[in-house]
Tab-separated table of C-alpha atoms and ligand atoms in Angstrom:
chain	number	residue	atom	x	y	z
A	9	MET	CA	18.674	16.214	-18.550
A	10	SER	CA	19.010	12.947	-16.345
A	11	LYS	CA	20.171	13.335	-13.001
A	12	PRO	CA	23.604	14.143	-12.576
A	13	ILE	CA	26.592	11.791	-12.116
A	14	ARG	CA	27.901	12.044	-8.791
A	15	ILE	CA	31.548	12.078	-8.269
A	16	ALA	CA	33.220	11.766	-4.781
A	17	LEU	CA	36.497	13.841	-4.495
A	18	THR	CA	39.141	13.155	-1.824
A	19	LYS	CA	39.180	16.567	-0.134
A	20	GLY	CA	42.620	18.572	-0.549
A	21	ARG	CA	45.361	18.135	-3.230
A	22	LEU	CA	43.396	15.386	-5.210
A	23	GLU	CA	40.298	17.605	-5.403
A	24	LYS	CA	41.970	20.582	-6.496
A	25	ASP	CA	43.964	18.416	-9.236
A	26	THR	CA	40.384	16.875	-10.397
A	27	VAL	CA	38.891	20.402	-10.528
A	28	GLY	CA	41.865	21.498	-12.325
A	29	LEU	CA	41.286	18.483	-14.861
A	30	LEU	CA	37.766	19.077	-15.238
A	31	GLU	CA	38.036	23.210	-15.908
A	32	LYS	CA	40.999	21.616	-18.904
A	33	THR	CA	38.130	19.599	-20.133
A	34	GLY	CA	36.168	22.898	-20.549
A	35	PHE	CA	33.553	22.504	-17.679
A	36	ASP	CA	32.733	25.276	-15.435
A	37	CYS	CA	33.703	24.622	-11.887
A	38	THR	CA	33.216	27.925	-10.305
A	39	ALA	CA	30.775	26.248	-7.585
A	40	VAL	CA	33.358	23.949	-6.292
A	41	ARG	CA	35.950	26.666	-6.262
A	42	GLU	CA	33.688	29.049	-4.423
A	43	LYS	CA	32.381	26.114	-2.258
A	44	GLY	CA	32.814	27.839	1.180
A	45	ARG	CA	31.592	24.827	3.499
A	46	LYS	CA	29.396	23.469	1.269
A	47	LEU	CA	30.000	19.576	0.718
A	48	ILE	CA	27.849	18.978	-2.355
A	49	LEU	CA	28.170	20.842	-5.576
A	50	PRO	CA	27.247	21.219	-9.171
A	51	VAL	CA	29.216	21.294	-12.190
A	52	PRO	CA	26.426	21.921	-14.374
A	53	ASP	CA	27.442	21.881	-17.994
A	54	ALA	CA	28.933	18.637	-17.231
A	55	ASN	CA	25.844	17.310	-15.596
A	56	LEU	CA	28.088	16.452	-12.551
A	57	GLU	CA	27.605	16.763	-8.839
A	58	VAL	CA	30.665	16.872	-6.855
A	59	VAL	CA	30.690	15.559	-3.250
A	60	LEU	CA	33.544	16.526	-1.099
A	61	ALA	CA	34.879	13.683	1.061
A	62	LYS	CA	37.849	11.960	3.219
A	63	ALA	CA	39.545	9.148	1.029
A	64	ASN	CA	38.433	6.289	2.582
A	65	ASP	CA	34.774	7.519	2.681
A	66	VAL	CA	35.154	8.145	-1.125
A	67	ILE	CA	35.573	4.493	-1.252
A	68	THR	CA	32.562	3.747	1.100
A	69	TYR	CA	30.332	5.901	-1.005
A	70	VAL	CA	31.161	4.576	-4.299
A	71	GLU	CA	30.996	0.876	-3.257
A	72	HIS	CA	27.366	1.678	-1.996
A	73	GLY	CA	26.453	3.509	-5.125
A	74	VAL	CA	25.377	6.621	-3.602
A	75	CYS	CA	28.484	8.120	-5.488
A	76	ASP	CA	28.667	6.636	-9.114
A	77	LEU	CA	32.239	7.967	-9.627
A	78	GLY	CA	35.007	8.580	-7.254
A	79	VAL	CA	38.719	9.916	-7.155
A	80	VAL	CA	40.974	8.484	-4.523
A	81	GLY	CA	44.749	7.564	-4.043
A	82	LYS	CA	45.898	4.103	-5.160
A	83	ASP	CA	47.395	4.147	-1.335
A	84	THR	CA	43.597	3.957	-0.206
A	85	ILE	CA	42.268	1.751	-2.784
A	86	MET	CA	45.168	-0.712	-1.804
A	87	GLU	CA	44.537	-0.345	1.899
A	88	MET	CA	40.633	-1.020	1.755
A	89	ASN	CA	40.227	-2.950	-1.241
A	90	GLY	CA	36.360	-3.428	-1.798
A	91	LYS	CA	34.164	-3.970	-4.683
A	92	PHE	CA	34.165	-1.114	-7.344
A	93	PHE	CA	35.870	-0.768	-10.893
A	94	GLU	CA	39.353	0.984	-11.291
A	95	LEU	CA	39.041	2.973	-14.243
A	96	VAL	CA	41.696	5.384	-14.949
A	97	ASP	CA	44.955	6.198	-13.570
A	98	LEU	CA	44.754	10.212	-13.504
A	99	GLY	CA	48.476	10.553	-12.991
A	100	PHE	CA	48.491	13.459	-10.525
A	101	GLY	CA	49.013	12.574	-6.757
A	102	LYS	CA	52.313	11.053	-7.342
A	103	CYS	CA	54.258	9.580	-4.821
A	104	LYS	CA	55.081	5.773	-3.526
A	105	PHE	CA	54.787	3.225	-0.350
A	106	ALA	CA	58.042	2.380	0.602
A	107	LEU	CA	59.645	0.436	3.538
A	108	ALA	CA	62.051	2.929	5.543
A	109	ALA	CA	64.409	2.413	8.450
A	110	LYS	CA	66.959	4.236	10.598
A	111	LYS	CA	69.800	5.384	8.109
A	112	GLY	CA	72.419	2.716	8.019
A	113	THR	CA	70.321	-0.145	9.140
A	114	ASP	CA	70.688	-3.691	7.700
A	115	PHE	CA	67.183	-3.950	7.557
A	116	TYR	CA	67.137	-7.696	6.182
A	117	SER	CA	69.859	-9.005	8.281
A	118	GLY	CA	69.162	-11.583	11.421
A	119	TYR	CA	66.667	-13.777	12.116
A	120	GLY	CA	64.191	-12.107	14.579
A	121	ILE	CA	60.894	-11.095	13.715
A	122	LYS	CA	60.952	-7.293	12.282
A	123	THR	CA	58.268	-4.936	13.918
A	124	ILE	CA	56.691	-2.467	11.270
A	125	ALA	CA	54.800	0.072	12.037
A	126	THR	CA	52.267	1.843	9.667
A	127	LYS	CA	49.141	3.494	9.001
A	128	TYR	CA	48.334	0.780	6.224
A	129	PRO	CA	48.384	-2.441	7.699
A	130	ASN	CA	47.034	-4.427	4.985
A	131	VAL	CA	49.725	-2.934	2.446
A	132	ALA	CA	52.529	-3.569	4.863
A	133	ARG	CA	50.991	-7.241	5.502
A	134	SER	CA	50.925	-8.246	1.877
A	135	PHE	CA	54.226	-6.562	1.101
A	136	PHE	CA	55.903	-9.014	3.872
A	137	GLU	CA	53.828	-11.846	2.646
A	138	THR	CA	55.218	-11.774	-0.763
A	139	LYS	CA	58.626	-11.811	0.898
A	140	ASN	CA	57.559	-14.896	3.038
A	141	MET	CA	58.579	-12.890	6.120
A	142	ASP	CA	56.855	-13.030	9.120
A	143	THR	CA	56.433	-9.707	10.923
A	144	GLU	CA	54.616	-7.648	13.591
A	145	ILE	CA	52.690	-4.910	12.040
A	146	ILE	CA	51.748	-1.999	14.556
A	147	LYS	CA	49.209	0.305	13.399
A	148	ILE	CA	50.271	3.976	13.851
A	149	GLU	CA	47.607	7.098	13.068
A	150	GLY	CA	50.115	9.802	12.174
A	151	SER	CA	53.582	10.530	11.796
A	152	VAL	CA	54.690	7.130	11.597
A	153	GLU	CA	58.452	7.960	11.361
A	154	LEU	CA	58.326	8.495	14.907
A	155	ALA	CA	58.188	4.627	15.529
A	156	PRO	CA	61.735	3.656	14.803
A	157	LEU	CA	63.092	6.819	16.548
A	158	LEU	CA	61.260	5.715	19.591
A	159	GLU	CA	62.417	2.115	19.297
A	160	LEU	CA	58.927	0.808	19.071
A	161	ALA	CA	59.626	-0.700	15.287
A	162	ASP	CA	62.443	-1.961	13.133
A	163	GLY	CA	61.240	-0.344	10.128
A	164	ILE	CA	58.062	1.535	8.432
A	165	VAL	CA	55.608	1.013	5.696
A	166	ASP	CA	54.356	4.775	4.252
A	167	ILE	CA	54.077	7.069	1.748
A	168	VAL	CA	57.249	8.794	0.463
A	169	GLU	CA	56.637	11.795	-1.909
A	170	THR	CA	59.829	14.247	-1.757
A	171	GLY	CA	61.586	11.995	0.880
A	172	THR	CA	62.147	14.950	3.079
A	173	THR	CA	60.049	13.747	6.082
A	174	LEU	CA	62.368	10.670	6.121
A	175	LYS	CA	65.680	12.618	5.655
A	176	GLU	CA	64.986	15.190	8.530
A	177	ASN	CA	64.418	12.486	10.893
A	178	GLY	CA	67.368	10.327	10.143
A	179	LEU	CA	65.553	7.553	8.030
A	180	GLU	CA	66.172	6.331	4.678
A	181	VAL	CA	64.288	4.197	2.251
A	182	ILE	CA	64.939	0.545	2.384
A	183	GLU	CA	62.689	-0.782	-0.368
A	184	ASP	CA	59.992	0.591	-2.493
A	185	VAL	CA	56.596	-1.233	-2.163
A	186	ALA	CA	54.728	0.368	-4.951
A	187	PRO	CA	53.923	3.351	-6.765
A	188	ILE	CA	50.727	5.760	-5.882
A	189	SER	CA	48.879	8.065	-8.108
A	190	ALA	CA	45.185	9.179	-8.232
A	191	ARG	CA	42.351	6.785	-9.651
A	192	LEU	CA	39.189	7.435	-10.999
A	193	ILE	CA	36.712	4.700	-9.578
A	194	ALA	CA	33.358	3.730	-10.493
A	195	ASN	CA	30.505	1.896	-8.613
A	196	THR	CA	29.923	-1.312	-10.475
A	197	VAL	CA	26.220	-1.091	-10.791
A	198	SER	CA	26.528	2.739	-11.920
A	199	LEU	CA	28.684	1.865	-14.872
A	200	LYS	CA	26.496	-0.806	-16.364
A	201	LEU	CA	23.378	1.547	-16.068
A	202	ARG	CA	25.093	4.689	-17.191
A	203	HIS	CA	27.744	3.276	-19.397
A	204	GLN	CA	27.508	5.602	-22.217
A	205	GLU	CA	27.543	8.991	-20.105
A	206	ILE	CA	30.571	7.710	-18.020
A	207	GLU	CA	32.210	6.403	-20.894
A	208	LYS	CA	32.016	9.765	-22.560
A	209	LEU	CA	33.271	11.813	-19.339
A	210	ILE	CA	36.098	9.278	-19.268
A	211	LYS	CA	37.047	9.981	-22.919
A	212	LEU	CA	37.037	13.662	-22.209
A	213	ILE	CA	38.933	13.210	-19.030
A	214	GLU	CA	41.593	10.997	-20.811
A	215	GLU	CA	42.021	13.721	-23.695
A	216	ASN	CA	43.045	15.966	-21.179
A	217	LEU	CA	45.592	14.082	-19.203
B	327	LIG	C1	52.728	12.022	4.381
B	327	LIG	C2	53.564	10.165	4.824
B	327	LIG	C3	55.197	11.383	5.254
B	327	LIG	C4	54.803	12.244	4.285
B	327	LIG	C5	56.104	12.128	3.519
B	327	LIG	O1	51.956	12.458	5.460
B	327	LIG	O2	53.101	9.800	6.079
B	327	LIG	O3	54.798	11.487	6.669
B	327	LIG	O4	53.610	12.894	3.844
B	327	LIG	O5	56.110	13.076	2.626
B	327	LIG	P1	57.344	13.736	1.907
B	327	LIG	O6	57.999	12.318	1.436
B	327	LIG	O7	57.089	14.734	0.860
B	327	LIG	O8	58.421	14.141	3.448
B	327	LIG	P2	51.022	13.755	5.304
B	327	LIG	O9	51.670	14.753	5.234
B	327	LIG	O10	50.256	13.064	4.147
B	327	LIG	O11	50.198	13.541	6.889
B	327	LIG	P3	49.592	12.478	7.431
B	327	LIG	O12	50.708	12.141	8.557
B	327	LIG	O13	48.662	13.356	8.318
B	327	LIG	O14	49.196	11.398	7.022
């Protein structure tokens, strides 16, 4: 048997959904399910090695070719860009990027430069560039919803899933920015060198989506 194909999974929900998908495909993921604190786990019957990593690191490992494949959200892909192939929309991990502001705000009125708080400055910047709108982007690490409440920002660009966080904090969506879901990505060289194996895996995965 050739050396296993290494696939980096984004720890947490995407990891669980991917393991569910691999099991639906017929692979035994016992080692991943019973991982304890281990970070590299085999899926022997698929000749896969699962690497558990944070979203940004999934991209880093795939870009550098130490992992052949990765499962990561479109949000991280849009923010980080990078050199890799995006192969399959896996359909789970669905949410969206949206521009939000305090309820009742007439966001687009007035001529002053708007201040936008976000964990995703590149996404926010390119969204407003397409509108030819000058903005000041402020990077926030967590709970971006605080920024308009504390009057630091006129609006936020953030992930909205159920909308509960916005609602409970008196904010509302002004405009959708982009849909998000989990994507299967591949290292460019791995895809060339292990084309047949990867194609076979993709086919199995797509049949079970
Ligand atoms: C995300 C996002 C929102 C929230 C939206 O944060 O930044 O705060 O989820 O979800 P909702 O629309 O279902 O309320 P997350 O919980 O991932 O935590 P984080 O701030 O650590 O990224």
